[in-house]
């Protein structure tokens, strides 16, 4: 009887067991000889890549609605090991890292999902998605059968499986396919390793369609027999058919897992843009052939905090750390607004709508943006005056040895003065501000292959400080296992090794504290923290104009917006309206090179294509 009255009460509140436990509709998804088959009927996936950590969670739904409006029926996303397991055994699937919520939201918006939990992702992402701590395990070798790597990988993919395996299409979710590894053929050709990947995924609960993806030249090396081979970087139907059939028992279906409508940027190099007209014919040809496609990227967003990656191809090349903006010249710009490329691609996609399909939804309006009033960042703190407890060592320790993933480390030693000597840092990674008795005397930049600096040392004992920034671990190629950061070898002064170091970790995992009412000293020299508060009547998208600043990082209301650097090409930082508040807001800037700068200006548009200063 009590149960009856409880049901009546809950029914009056609009709840009943059927509503609470209603199972989601399950579907079948399979590979046919020429087509993907959803519930036995051909499905052409028209997909676009977007990454949940690069978009404020509050804006996920708006981006997904834009995907529908362009005509996409599917989205693709990587899953990022280093954001989900930042330290061994410490998992984070909350907030902006709640990938399951992102996938469920896609389903609510009527989109299918292609999942890419690799765990190597590349993606212009720090260490290609690997957590830094893997490098602290002696002998561990990523992308191999090395037992310590496999054990860490297994634990991680099982945690991912708990989040996402229930969201596969066969269980009532939107996930159609799951990718095993990621462009492995560009790295190796160990088929046993690929088979191990497949088993780890299956053991973690991924029981649907699995596939591999590789660039045109590497499909044979990176494909695992029995899985669908997807092809990256081409829109030529004949080439796609040839490669897939050659590696898949002479049949399809056919999927371009990464089709690039533009490219990414790195510091000190021109901004990449490609007009839509260069790409619409290729998109048309693939869709006309009935093939499925995933554009990388549909929407890039922003690589905030310190999570950008870098490229490096050896001693004959330059180290190329990527910028914070991941605008990518994609159909949807960094702020989530449709571009001319969006409209051109939409027009092509509209030609291939299934018979009887409803018209494409209208394109949502672009978000408004504004140039907010300029600020004076009057609150001040010297970085050197606010250091944590140090770690002492005769020789410099790397970030990894200090168990620090990202940010900065200050290396401090006392050296005899009264002379002019050359400072040499072997294998610096990646950027150093050098200070003598608290005053900046120069910088060293790995991009420019700089490792030496002549110092004029005053008489007496001298405090030598070297503030080192991790500009991003390599995310692609043969150097994945050479990704330690900081001072990785010796420091020489006048040819003699400097010993007796104290190291101060400055990871800035949270926004720094800057006390109110601290005026700027008359002769500020070293790196500084500046801050201010401001009020808003209504949050609105805006852009920080950093052209008068030197190099550093910005936090807004506790969110790390990313890096800025006067060399360009990125000169602004995107501020999403979702992270502004009606009323009081706070902003903090870490400035490395121009401590005298106090004025912070806003724009209503980005500047992503302005270079200045020395280039490689």
Coordinates of C-alpha atoms in Angstrom, one line a residue:
X1 CA 0.0 0.0 0.0
X2 CA 2.8 2.4 0.8
X3 CA 4.3 1.7 -2.6
X4 CA 0.9 2.6 -4.2
X5 CA 0.8 6.0 -2.4
X6 CA 4.4 6.7 -3.3
X7 CA 3.7 6.1 -7.0
X8 CA 0.7 8.4 -6.7
X9 CA 2.8 11.1 -5.1
X10 CA 5.6 10.8 -7.6
X11 CA 3.1 10.7 -10.4
X12 CA 1.7 14.0 -9.2
X13 CA 5.3 15.4 -9.4
X14 CA 5.5 14.3 -13.0
X15 CA 7.7 11.2 -12.4
X16 CA 7.0 7.5 -12.9
X17 CA 9.3 4.5 -13.1
X18 CA 8.8 4.1 -16.9
X19 CA 10.1 7.7 -17.4
X20 CA 13.0 7.1 -15.1
X21 CA 14.1 3.8 -16.6
X22 CA 12.9 4.0 -20.2
X23 CA 15.6 2.3 -22.2
X24 CA 17.1 4.2 -25.1
X25 CA 16.4 2.8 -28.5
X26 CA 19.1 0.4 -29.6
X27 CA 20.3 0.2 -33.2
X28 CA 22.5 -2.1 -35.3
X29 CA 25.4 -0.7 -37.1
X30 CA 27.5 -2.8 -39.5
X31 CA 29.8 -2.8 -42.5
X32 CA 28.3 -3.7 -45.8
X33 CA 30.2 -4.4 -49.0
X34 CA 29.9 -0.8 -50.1
X35 CA 28.0 1.0 -47.4
X36 CA 27.7 1.5 -43.7
X37 CA 24.4 -0.1 -42.6
X38 CA 22.3 1.4 -39.8
X39 CA 19.5 -1.0 -38.9
X40 CA 20.2 -2.7 -42.2
X41 CA 19.9 0.5 -44.3
X42 CA 22.7 2.5 -46.0
X43 CA 24.0 5.4 -43.9
X44 CA 26.3 8.0 -45.3
X45 CA 28.1 9.7 -42.4
X46 CA 28.8 13.4 -43.0
X47 CA 30.8 14.2 -40.0
X48 CA 32.8 17.0 -38.5
X49 CA 35.5 16.9 -35.8
X50 CA 35.2 19.0 -32.6
X51 CA 36.9 18.5 -29.3
X52 CA 35.1 18.9 -26.0
X53 CA 38.1 20.2 -24.0
X54 CA 38.6 23.0 -26.6
X55 CA 35.0 24.3 -26.1
X56 CA 33.6 25.7 -22.9
X57 CA 31.1 23.2 -21.6
X58 CA 28.5 25.9 -21.5
X59 CA 28.9 26.2 -25.3
X60 CA 28.8 22.6 -26.3
X61 CA 25.2 22.5 -27.3
X62 CA 25.5 25.7 -29.4
X63 CA 28.4 24.1 -31.4
X64 CA 26.4 20.9 -31.9
X65 CA 23.4 22.9 -33.2
X66 CA 25.8 24.5 -35.7
X67 CA 26.9 21.1 -36.8
X68 CA 23.3 20.1 -37.6
X69 CA 22.8 23.4 -39.4
X70 CA 25.7 22.8 -41.7
X71 CA 24.2 19.4 -42.6
X72 CA 26.3 17.1 -40.5
X73 CA 24.7 14.0 -39.2
X74 CA 27.7 12.8 -37.2
X75 CA 30.5 14.3 -35.1
X76 CA 34.0 13.0 -34.3
X77 CA 36.0 13.6 -31.2
X78 CA 39.2 12.3 -29.7
X79 CA 39.4 11.3 -26.0
X80 CA 42.4 12.9 -24.3
X81 CA 44.4 10.7 -21.8
X82 CA 46.3 13.6 -20.2
X83 CA 43.2 15.5 -19.2
X84 CA 41.5 12.4 -17.9
X85 CA 44.4 11.0 -15.9
X86 CA 46.7 13.9 -15.1
X87 CA 48.5 11.9 -12.4
X88 CA 48.7 8.1 -12.2
X89 CA 45.4 6.7 -11.0
X90 CA 43.7 10.1 -10.6
X91 CA 40.8 10.2 -13.1
X92 CA 38.9 13.3 -14.0
X93 CA 35.7 13.1 -16.1
X94 CA 34.0 16.2 -14.7
X95 CA 33.3 19.7 -16.0
X96 CA 34.9 20.3 -19.3
X97 CA 36.3 16.8 -19.2
X98 CA 32.9 15.1 -19.0
X99 CA 33.2 13.4 -22.3
X100 CA 30.1 11.2 -21.6
X101 CA 28.0 14.2 -21.1
X102 CA 29.3 15.6 -24.4
X103 CA 28.4 12.4 -26.3
X104 CA 24.9 12.3 -24.7
X105 CA 24.3 15.9 -25.7
X106 CA 25.2 15.1 -29.3
X107 CA 22.6 12.3 -29.2
X108 CA 20.0 14.8 -27.8
X109 CA 20.8 17.0 -30.8
X110 CA 20.2 14.2 -33.2
X111 CA 23.8 13.5 -34.1
X112 CA 25.7 10.3 -34.3
X113 CA 29.3 10.1 -32.9
X114 CA 32.6 8.6 -34.0
X115 CA 34.8 8.1 -31.0
X116 CA 38.6 8.2 -31.1
X117 CA 40.0 7.2 -27.7
X118 CA 43.3 6.1 -29.4
X119 CA 44.9 6.8 -26.7
X120 CA 47.5 8.6 -28.8
X121 CA 45.6 11.5 -30.5
X122 CA 48.3 13.8 -32.1
X123 CA 45.7 16.7 -32.4
X124 CA 48.3 19.5 -31.9
X125 CA 47.8 18.5 -28.3
X126 CA 50.5 18.3 -25.6
X127 CA 52.5 15.0 -25.9
X128 CA 49.9 13.8 -28.4
X129 CA 47.5 13.3 -25.6
X130 CA 49.8 11.2 -23.4
X131 CA 50.2 12.2 -19.8
X132 CA 53.6 13.6 -18.9
X133 CA 54.1 11.0 -16.1
X134 CA 54.6 8.1 -18.5
X135 CA 58.1 9.5 -19.0
X136 CA 58.9 8.9 -15.4
X137 CA 58.7 5.1 -15.8
X138 CA 62.1 3.8 -16.7
X139 CA 62.0 1.9 -20.0
X140 CA 58.4 2.7 -20.8
X141 CA 57.9 3.1 -24.5
X142 CA 54.6 4.5 -25.9
X143 CA 52.9 3.0 -28.9
X144 CA 54.6 -0.4 -28.3
X145 CA 54.1 -3.7 -26.6
X146 CA 56.4 -2.7 -23.7
X147 CA 54.7 -4.1 -20.6
X148 CA 54.7 -1.0 -18.4
X149 CA 53.0 1.0 -21.2
X150 CA 50.5 -1.7 -21.8
X151 CA 49.6 -1.8 -18.1
X152 CA 49.1 1.9 -17.9
X153 CA 47.1 2.0 -21.2
X154 CA 44.9 -0.9 -20.0
X155 CA 44.0 0.9 -16.8
X156 CA 43.2 4.1 -18.6
X157 CA 41.1 2.5 -21.4
X158 CA 39.1 0.6 -18.9
X159 CA 38.3 3.9 -17.1
X160 CA 37.3 5.3 -20.5
X161 CA 35.2 2.2 -21.2
X162 CA 33.2 2.7 -18.0
X163 CA 32.3 6.2 -19.2
X164 CA 31.7 5.5 -22.9
X165 CA 31.1 1.9 -23.8
X166 CA 27.4 2.1 -22.6
X167 CA 27.0 4.9 -25.2
X168 CA 27.6 2.7 -28.2
X169 CA 24.8 2.4 -30.7
X170 CA 24.2 -1.2 -29.8
X171 CA 23.5 -0.1 -26.2
X172 CA 21.2 2.7 -27.1
X173 CA 23.8 5.4 -27.4
X174 CA 25.0 7.5 -30.4
X175 CA 28.5 6.0 -30.9
X176 CA 28.6 4.3 -34.3
X177 CA 32.3 3.4 -34.5
X178 CA 35.4 3.5 -32.3
X179 CA 38.9 4.1 -33.6
X180 CA 41.8 1.9 -32.6
X181 CA 45.1 3.7 -32.4
X182 CA 45.6 6.8 -34.6
X183 CA 47.6 7.0 -37.8
X184 CA 49.8 4.3 -36.5
X185 CA 51.2 3.6 -39.9
X186 CA 53.0 7.0 -39.8
X187 CA 54.9 5.8 -36.7
X188 CA 55.3 2.0 -37.0
X189 CA 54.1 -1.3 -38.5
X190 CA 53.8 -3.7 -35.6
X191 CA 50.6 -5.7 -36.3
X192 CA 50.9 -7.5 -33.0
X193 CA 50.8 -4.1 -31.2
X194 CA 47.7 -3.2 -33.2
X195 CA 46.0 -6.5 -32.3
X196 CA 46.8 -5.8 -28.7
X197 CA 45.1 -2.4 -29.0
X198 CA 42.0 -4.1 -30.4
X199 CA 41.9 -6.6 -27.5
X200 CA 42.3 -3.8 -24.9
X201 CA 39.4 -1.9 -26.5
X202 CA 37.2 -5.0 -26.6
X203 CA 38.1 -5.9 -23.0
X204 CA 37.1 -2.4 -22.0
X205 CA 33.6 -3.0 -23.4
X206 CA 33.9 -1.5 -26.9
X207 CA 32.0 -4.3 -28.6
X208 CA 30.8 -2.5 -31.8
X209 CA 32.5 -1.6 -35.0
X210 CA 36.3 -0.8 -34.6
X211 CA 38.4 0.8 -37.3
X212 CA 41.9 2.2 -38.0
X213 CA 42.8 5.4 -39.8
X214 CA 46.0 6.4 -41.6
X215 CA 47.2 8.8 -44.3
X216 CA 47.2 7.6 -47.9
X217 CA 50.9 6.5 -47.9
X218 CA 50.6 4.7 -44.6
X219 CA 47.4 2.7 -44.8
X220 CA 49.0 -0.7 -45.3
X221 CA 51.4 -0.2 -42.4
X222 CA 48.8 1.1 -39.9
X223 CA 45.9 -1.2 -40.8
X224 CA 44.9 -4.3 -38.7
X225 CA 43.4 -7.1 -40.9
X226 CA 39.7 -7.5 -40.0
X227 CA 39.1 -3.9 -39.2
X228 CA 37.9 -1.2 -41.6
X229 CA 40.8 0.9 -42.9
X230 CA 39.8 4.6 -43.0
X231 CA 41.9 6.9 -45.2
X232 CA 43.1 10.4 -44.2
X233 CA 44.0 13.4 -46.2
X234 CA 42.3 12.6 -49.6
X235 CA 39.1 13.4 -51.3
X236 CA 39.7 11.4 -54.5
X237 CA 37.1 8.6 -54.7
X238 CA 39.2 6.3 -56.9
X239 CA 42.2 6.5 -54.5
X240 CA 39.9 5.9 -51.5
X241 CA 38.4 2.8 -53.1
X242 CA 41.8 1.4 -54.1
X243 CA 43.3 1.8 -50.6
X244 CA 40.3 0.4 -48.7
X245 CA 39.7 -2.5 -51.1
X246 CA 43.4 -3.4 -51.0
X247 CA 43.3 -3.7 -47.2
X248 CA 39.8 -4.9 -46.6
X249 CA 39.2 -8.1 -48.6
X250 CA 38.4 -6.2 -51.8
X251 CA 35.4 -4.3 -50.5
X252 CA 34.2 -1.2 -48.6
X253 CA 32.6 0.7 -47.0
X254 CA 34.6 3.9 -47.6
X255 CA 35.4 6.5 -44.9
X256 CA 37.7 9.5 -45.0
X257 CA 38.4 9.8 -41.3
X258 CA 40.3 13.1 -41.6
X259 CA 39.7 15.5 -44.4
X260 CA 41.5 18.8 -43.9
X261 CA 39.7 22.0 -44.9
X262 CA 42.7 24.1 -43.6
X263 CA 45.5 23.7 -41.1
X264 CA 46.8 24.7 -37.7
X265 CA 49.3 27.5 -36.6
X266 CA 52.5 27.6 -34.6
X267 CA 54.4 30.5 -33.1
X268 CA 56.5 32.6 -35.4
X269 CA 55.0 31.3 -38.7
X270 CA 52.2 32.7 -40.9
X271 CA 48.5 32.0 -40.1
X272 CA 47.1 29.3 -42.3
X273 CA 44.0 30.0 -44.4
X274 CA 42.6 28.2 -47.4
X275 CA 39.6 29.5 -49.4
X276 CA 36.5 27.3 -49.4
X277 CA 36.6 27.1 -53.2
X278 CA 39.7 25.0 -53.0
X279 CA 37.8 22.4 -51.0
X280 CA 34.2 22.3 -52.2
X281 CA 35.0 20.3 -55.3
X282 CA 36.6 17.6 -53.2
X283 CA 33.8 17.5 -50.7
X284 CA 31.3 17.3 -53.6
X285 CA 33.2 14.4 -55.2
X286 CA 33.3 12.3 -52.0
X287 CA 29.6 12.8 -51.2
X288 CA 28.6 12.2 -54.8
X289 CA 30.4 8.9 -54.7
X290 CA 28.3 8.0 -51.6
X291 CA 31.3 7.8 -49.3
X292 CA 31.4 9.0 -45.7
X293 CA 33.7 11.8 -44.5
X294 CA 34.9 13.5 -41.3
X295 CA 36.2 17.0 -41.7
X296 CA 39.1 17.8 -39.4
X297 CA 38.3 20.3 -38.1
X298 CA 34.6 21.4 -38.3
X299 CA 35.3 23.6 -35.3
X300 CA 38.7 23.9 -33.6
X301 CA 38.0 26.2 -30.7
X302 CA 40.9 27.0 -28.4
X303 CA 43.7 24.9 -26.9
X304 CA 43.7 26.7 -23.5
X305 CA 46.1 26.5 -20.6
X306 CA 49.3 24.7 -21.4
X307 CA 47.9 21.9 -23.6
X308 CA 49.2 22.9 -27.0
X309 CA 51.6 20.5 -28.6
X310 CA 54.6 21.0 -30.9
X311 CA 56.3 19.6 -33.9
X312 CA 59.9 18.7 -34.3
X313 CA 61.6 16.6 -36.9
X314 CA 65.2 16.5 -35.7
X315 CA 68.3 18.6 -35.6
X316 CA 67.9 19.8 -39.2
X317 CA 64.5 21.3 -38.4
X318 CA 63.1 23.9 -36.0
X319 CA 61.0 23.2 -32.9
X320 CA 57.5 24.5 -33.6
X321 CA 55.2 25.0 -30.6
X322 CA 51.6 25.5 -31.6
X323 CA 49.6 28.6 -30.7
X324 CA 46.6 28.7 -28.3
X325 CA 44.0 29.5 -30.9
X326 CA 42.8 26.4 -32.7
X327 CA 40.7 28.4 -35.1
X328 CA 42.1 26.2 -37.9
X329 CA 40.4 28.3 -40.6
X330 CA 37.6 25.8 -40.0
X331 CA 34.0 26.2 -41.1
X332 CA 33.1 27.3 -37.6
X333 CA 35.5 29.9 -36.3
X334 CA 37.2 29.9 -32.9
X335 CA 34.2 31.6 -31.3
X336 CA 31.7 29.2 -32.8
X337 CA 30.5 31.5 -35.6
X338 CA 29.8 30.3 -39.2
X339 CA 32.2 31.4 -41.8
X340 CA 32.1 31.6 -45.6
X341 CA 33.5 28.1 -45.6
X342 CA 30.6 27.0 -43.4
X343 CA 28.1 28.3 -46.0
X344 CA 29.9 26.9 -48.9
X345 CA 30.1 23.4 -47.4
X346 CA 26.5 23.6 -46.3
X347 CA 25.5 24.3 -49.9
X348 CA 27.4 21.2 -51.1
X349 CA 26.0 19.0 -48.3
X350 CA 22.4 20.1 -49.0
X351 CA 22.7 18.5 -52.5
X352 CA 23.1 15.1 -51.0
X353 CA 20.4 15.0 -48.4
X354 CA 18.5 11.7 -48.3
X355 CA 15.3 11.5 -50.2
X356 CA 12.4 12.7 -48.0
X357 CA 14.7 14.3 -45.4
X358 CA 13.6 17.5 -43.8
X359 CA 15.2 20.7 -44.9
X360 CA 18.4 21.7 -43.1
X361 CA 17.7 23.7 -40.0
X362 CA 18.3 27.5 -40.3
X363 CA 21.8 28.6 -39.4
X364 CA 21.9 30.1 -35.9
X365 CA 22.9 33.7 -35.7
X366 CA 26.5 34.6 -35.0
X367 CA 27.2 35.4 -31.4
X368 CA 27.6 39.2 -30.7
X369 CA 31.0 40.5 -29.7
X370 CA 32.2 43.8 -28.3
X371 CA 35.3 45.7 -27.5
X372 CA 35.0 46.2 -23.8
X373 CA 36.5 49.4 -22.2
X374 CA 40.3 49.2 -21.6
X375 CA 41.6 48.2 -18.2
X376 CA 44.5 49.3 -16.1
X377 CA 46.0 46.3 -14.3
X378 CA 47.0 48.1 -11.2
X379 CA 47.5 45.1 -8.9
X380 CA 51.0 43.9 -9.1
X381 CA 53.3 41.1 -7.8
X382 CA 56.8 40.2 -8.7
X383 CA 57.0 36.6 -9.7
X384 CA 60.3 36.1 -8.0
X385 CA 58.8 37.5 -4.8
X386 CA 56.1 34.9 -4.6
X387 CA 57.9 31.5 -4.9
X388 CA 56.9 28.2 -3.4
X389 CA 59.3 26.0 -1.3
X390 CA 62.2 24.9 -3.5
X391 CA 63.6 21.5 -4.3
X392 CA 67.4 21.3 -3.9
X393 CA 69.7 19.3 -6.2
X394 CA 73.3 19.4 -7.2
X395 CA 72.2 19.4 -10.9
X396 CA 69.1 20.7 -12.5
X397 CA 66.0 18.5 -12.4
X398 CA 63.5 18.3 -15.3
X399 CA 59.8 19.0 -15.0
X400 CA 59.3 15.2 -15.0
X401 CA 61.7 14.7 -12.2
X402 CA 59.9 17.4 -10.2
X403 CA 56.5 15.6 -11.0
X404 CA 55.3 18.8 -12.8
X405 CA 53.4 18.5 -16.0
X406 CA 53.2 22.0 -17.4
X407 CA 53.9 25.7 -16.8
X408 CA 57.2 27.0 -15.5
X409 CA 60.2 26.1 -13.3
X410 CA 62.5 28.6 -11.8
X411 CA 66.1 27.3 -11.6
X412 CA 68.3 29.3 -9.1
X413 CA 72.0 29.0 -8.2
X414 CA 74.6 31.3 -6.7
X415 CA 77.7 31.9 -8.8
X416 CA 80.8 34.1 -8.2
X417 CA 80.6 37.5 -9.9
X418 CA 83.0 40.2 -11.1
X419 CA 83.4 38.8 -14.5
X420 CA 81.9 38.4 -18.0
X421 CA 81.1 34.9 -18.9
X422 CA 79.1 32.9 -21.4
X423 CA 76.1 31.0 -20.0
X424 CA 75.4 27.8 -22.0
X425 CA 72.3 25.6 -21.4
X426 CA 72.6 22.3 -23.1
X427 CA 69.2 21.1 -24.6
X428 CA 67.0 23.7 -23.1
X429 CA 63.3 22.9 -23.3
X430 CA 61.9 25.3 -24.3
X431 CA 62.2 29.0 -23.4
X432 CA 64.2 30.7 -20.7
X433 CA 64.2 34.1 -19.1
X434 CA 67.6 34.7 -17.6
X435 CA 68.0 37.0 -14.6
X436 CA 71.0 38.2 -12.6
X437 CA 70.2 39.4 -9.1
X438 CA 66.6 39.7 -10.1
X439 CA 67.0 41.7 -13.3
X440 CA 66.3 40.2 -16.7
X441 CA 69.5 40.1 -18.8
X442 CA 68.3 38.0 -21.8
X443 CA 66.2 35.1 -23.1
X444 CA 66.9 31.8 -24.8
X445 CA 64.5 30.4 -27.3
X446 CA 64.6 26.7 -28.5
X447 CA 62.7 27.7 -31.7
X448 CA 65.8 29.8 -32.7
X449 CA 68.3 27.1 -31.5
X450 CA 69.6 29.5 -28.9
X451 CA 71.6 28.0 -26.1
X452 CA 74.2 30.6 -25.1
X453 CA 74.2 34.1 -23.6
X454 CA 77.0 36.3 -22.4
X455 CA 76.5 37.6 -18.9
X456 CA 78.1 40.6 -17.3
X457 CA 78.2 39.6 -13.6
X458 CA 78.6 42.2 -10.9
X459 CA 81.1 41.8 -8.1
X460 CA 80.4 39.4 -5.2
X461 CA 78.1 36.4 -5.0
X462 CA 75.4 36.6 -7.8
X463 CA 72.0 35.1 -7.8
X464 CA 71.5 33.4 -11.2
X465 CA 67.8 32.7 -12.1
X466 CA 66.7 30.8 -15.1
X467 CA 62.9 30.8 -15.6
X468 CA 62.1 27.9 -18.0
X469 CA 58.7 27.5 -19.8
X470 CA 57.4 24.3 -21.2
X471 CA 56.1 25.5 -24.6
X472 CA 54.5 22.2 -25.4
X473 CA 55.6 18.6 -25.8
X474 CA 56.1 17.1 -29.3
X475 CA 52.8 15.5 -30.4
X476 CA 53.8 13.7 -33.6
X477 CA 56.7 11.7 -35.1
X478 CA 59.8 10.0 -34.0
X479 CA 60.5 12.3 -31.0
X480 CA 57.6 11.4 -28.8
X481 CA 60.0 9.6 -26.4
X482 CA 62.3 12.7 -26.2
X483 CA 59.8 15.0 -24.5
X484 CA 61.3 15.9 -21.1
X485 CA 61.0 19.6 -20.2
X486 CA 63.1 22.2 -18.4
X487 CA 66.9 22.1 -18.2
X488 CA 67.5 18.6 -19.3
X489 CA 71.3 18.5 -19.2
X490 CA 74.0 20.8 -17.8
X491 CA 74.4 24.5 -17.3
X492 CA 77.8 25.9 -18.0
X493 CA 79.2 29.3 -17.1
X494 CA 82.5 30.2 -18.6
X495 CA 82.9 26.5 -19.6
X496 CA 82.5 25.3 -16.0
X497 CA 79.4 23.4 -14.8
X498 CA 77.1 25.2 -12.4
X499 CA 76.0 23.1 -9.4
X500 CA 73.9 23.6 -6.3
X501 CA 70.5 24.3 -7.7
X502 CA 67.2 25.2 -6.1
X503 CA 64.1 24.6 -8.2
X504 CA 60.8 26.3 -7.7
X505 CA 57.8 24.7 -9.4
X506 CA 55.3 27.1 -11.0
X507 CA 52.7 24.9 -12.7
X508 CA 49.9 27.5 -12.5
X509 CA 47.3 24.7 -12.4
X510 CA 45.1 27.4 -10.8
X511 CA 45.0 31.1 -11.4
X512 CA 47.7 32.9 -9.3
X513 CA 46.9 35.1 -6.4
X514 CA 47.8 38.8 -6.7
X515 CA 47.2 40.9 -3.6
X516 CA 45.1 44.1 -4.1
X517 CA 46.8 47.5 -3.6
X518 CA 50.4 46.5 -4.5
X519 CA 51.7 49.3 -6.7
X520 CA 54.2 48.7 -9.4
X521 CA 57.8 49.6 -8.3
X522 CA 59.6 52.3 -10.3
X523 CA 62.1 49.8 -11.8
X524 CA 60.2 46.5 -12.3
X525 CA 62.4 44.2 -14.3
X526 CA 61.7 40.6 -13.9
X527 CA 58.5 38.6 -14.8
X528 CA 55.4 40.0 -13.1
X529 CA 51.9 39.1 -12.2
X530 CA 49.3 41.8 -12.9
X531 CA 45.6 41.8 -12.0
X532 CA 42.4 43.9 -12.1
X533 CA 38.7 43.6 -11.6
X534 CA 36.0 45.0 -13.8
X535 CA 32.2 45.0 -14.0
X536 CA 29.9 44.0 -16.8
X537 CA 26.2 44.7 -17.3
X538 CA 25.9 41.8 -19.6
X539 CA 28.5 39.1 -20.6
X540 CA 29.4 39.1 -24.3
X541 CA 32.2 37.6 -26.5
X542 CA 35.3 39.7 -26.6
X543 CA 39.0 39.4 -27.5
X544 CA 42.0 40.5 -25.4
X545 CA 44.4 42.6 -27.6
X546 CA 47.9 41.5 -26.4
X547 CA 49.9 43.4 -29.1
X548 CA 51.4 45.8 -26.5
X549 CA 52.5 42.9 -24.2
X550 CA 55.4 40.6 -24.6
X551 CA 54.9 37.0 -23.6
X552 CA 52.8 35.3 -21.0
X553 CA 49.5 33.7 -19.9
X554 CA 46.0 35.2 -19.0
X555 CA 43.4 34.0 -16.6
X556 CA 39.8 35.2 -16.5
X557 CA 37.6 34.3 -13.6
X558 CA 39.9 31.3 -12.9
X559 CA 39.9 30.0 -16.5
X560 CA 43.3 29.9 -18.2
X561 CA 42.7 31.5 -21.6
X562 CA 46.0 30.4 -23.1
X563 CA 49.3 31.9 -24.0
X564 CA 50.1 35.1 -25.8
X565 CA 53.4 36.0 -27.5
X566 CA 54.2 39.2 -29.4
X567 CA 56.0 37.3 -32.2
X568 CA 52.5 36.1 -33.5
X569 CA 50.8 35.2 -35.6
X570 CA 48.1 35.1 -32.8
X571 CA 47.8 38.5 -31.2
X572 CA 44.5 38.1 -29.4
X573 CA 43.0 35.8 -26.8
X574 CA 39.4 34.8 -27.2
X575 CA 37.2 35.4 -24.2
X576 CA 33.9 33.4 -24.4
X577 CA 30.8 35.1 -23.0
X578 CA 30.1 31.9 -21.1
X579 CA 33.1 32.6 -18.9
X580 CA 32.3 36.2 -18.1
X581 CA 29.9 37.2 -15.3
X582 CA 27.2 39.8 -15.0
X583 CA 28.8 42.1 -12.3
X584 CA 32.4 41.7 -11.1
X585 CA 35.0 39.8 -13.1
X586 CA 38.7 39.3 -12.4
X587 CA 41.6 39.1 -14.8
X588 CA 45.2 38.1 -14.2
X589 CA 48.2 38.3 -16.5
X590 CA 51.6 36.7 -16.1
X591 CA 54.0 38.9 -18.2
X592 CA 57.6 37.7 -18.8
X593 CA 59.2 40.4 -20.9
X594 CA 57.4 43.8 -20.5
X595 CA 56.9 44.2 -16.8
X596 CA 56.1 47.9 -17.3
X597 CA 53.0 47.2 -19.3
X598 CA 49.7 47.9 -17.5
X599 CA 47.1 48.8 -20.1
X600 CA 44.9 45.9 -21.4
X601 CA 42.7 46.6 -24.4
X602 CA 39.8 44.6 -25.9
X603 CA 38.7 44.1 -29.5
X604 CA 35.5 42.8 -31.0
X605 CA 37.4 40.5 -33.4
X606 CA 40.4 38.2 -33.4
X607 CA 43.8 39.0 -34.8
X608 CA 45.4 35.7 -35.8
X609 CA 47.7 36.7 -38.7
X610 CA 50.1 39.3 -37.5
X611 CA 53.8 38.4 -37.2
X612 CA 56.6 40.4 -35.5
X613 CA 60.0 39.8 -34.1
X614 CA 62.6 37.2 -35.0
X615 CA 61.4 34.2 -36.9
X616 CA 63.1 30.8 -37.5

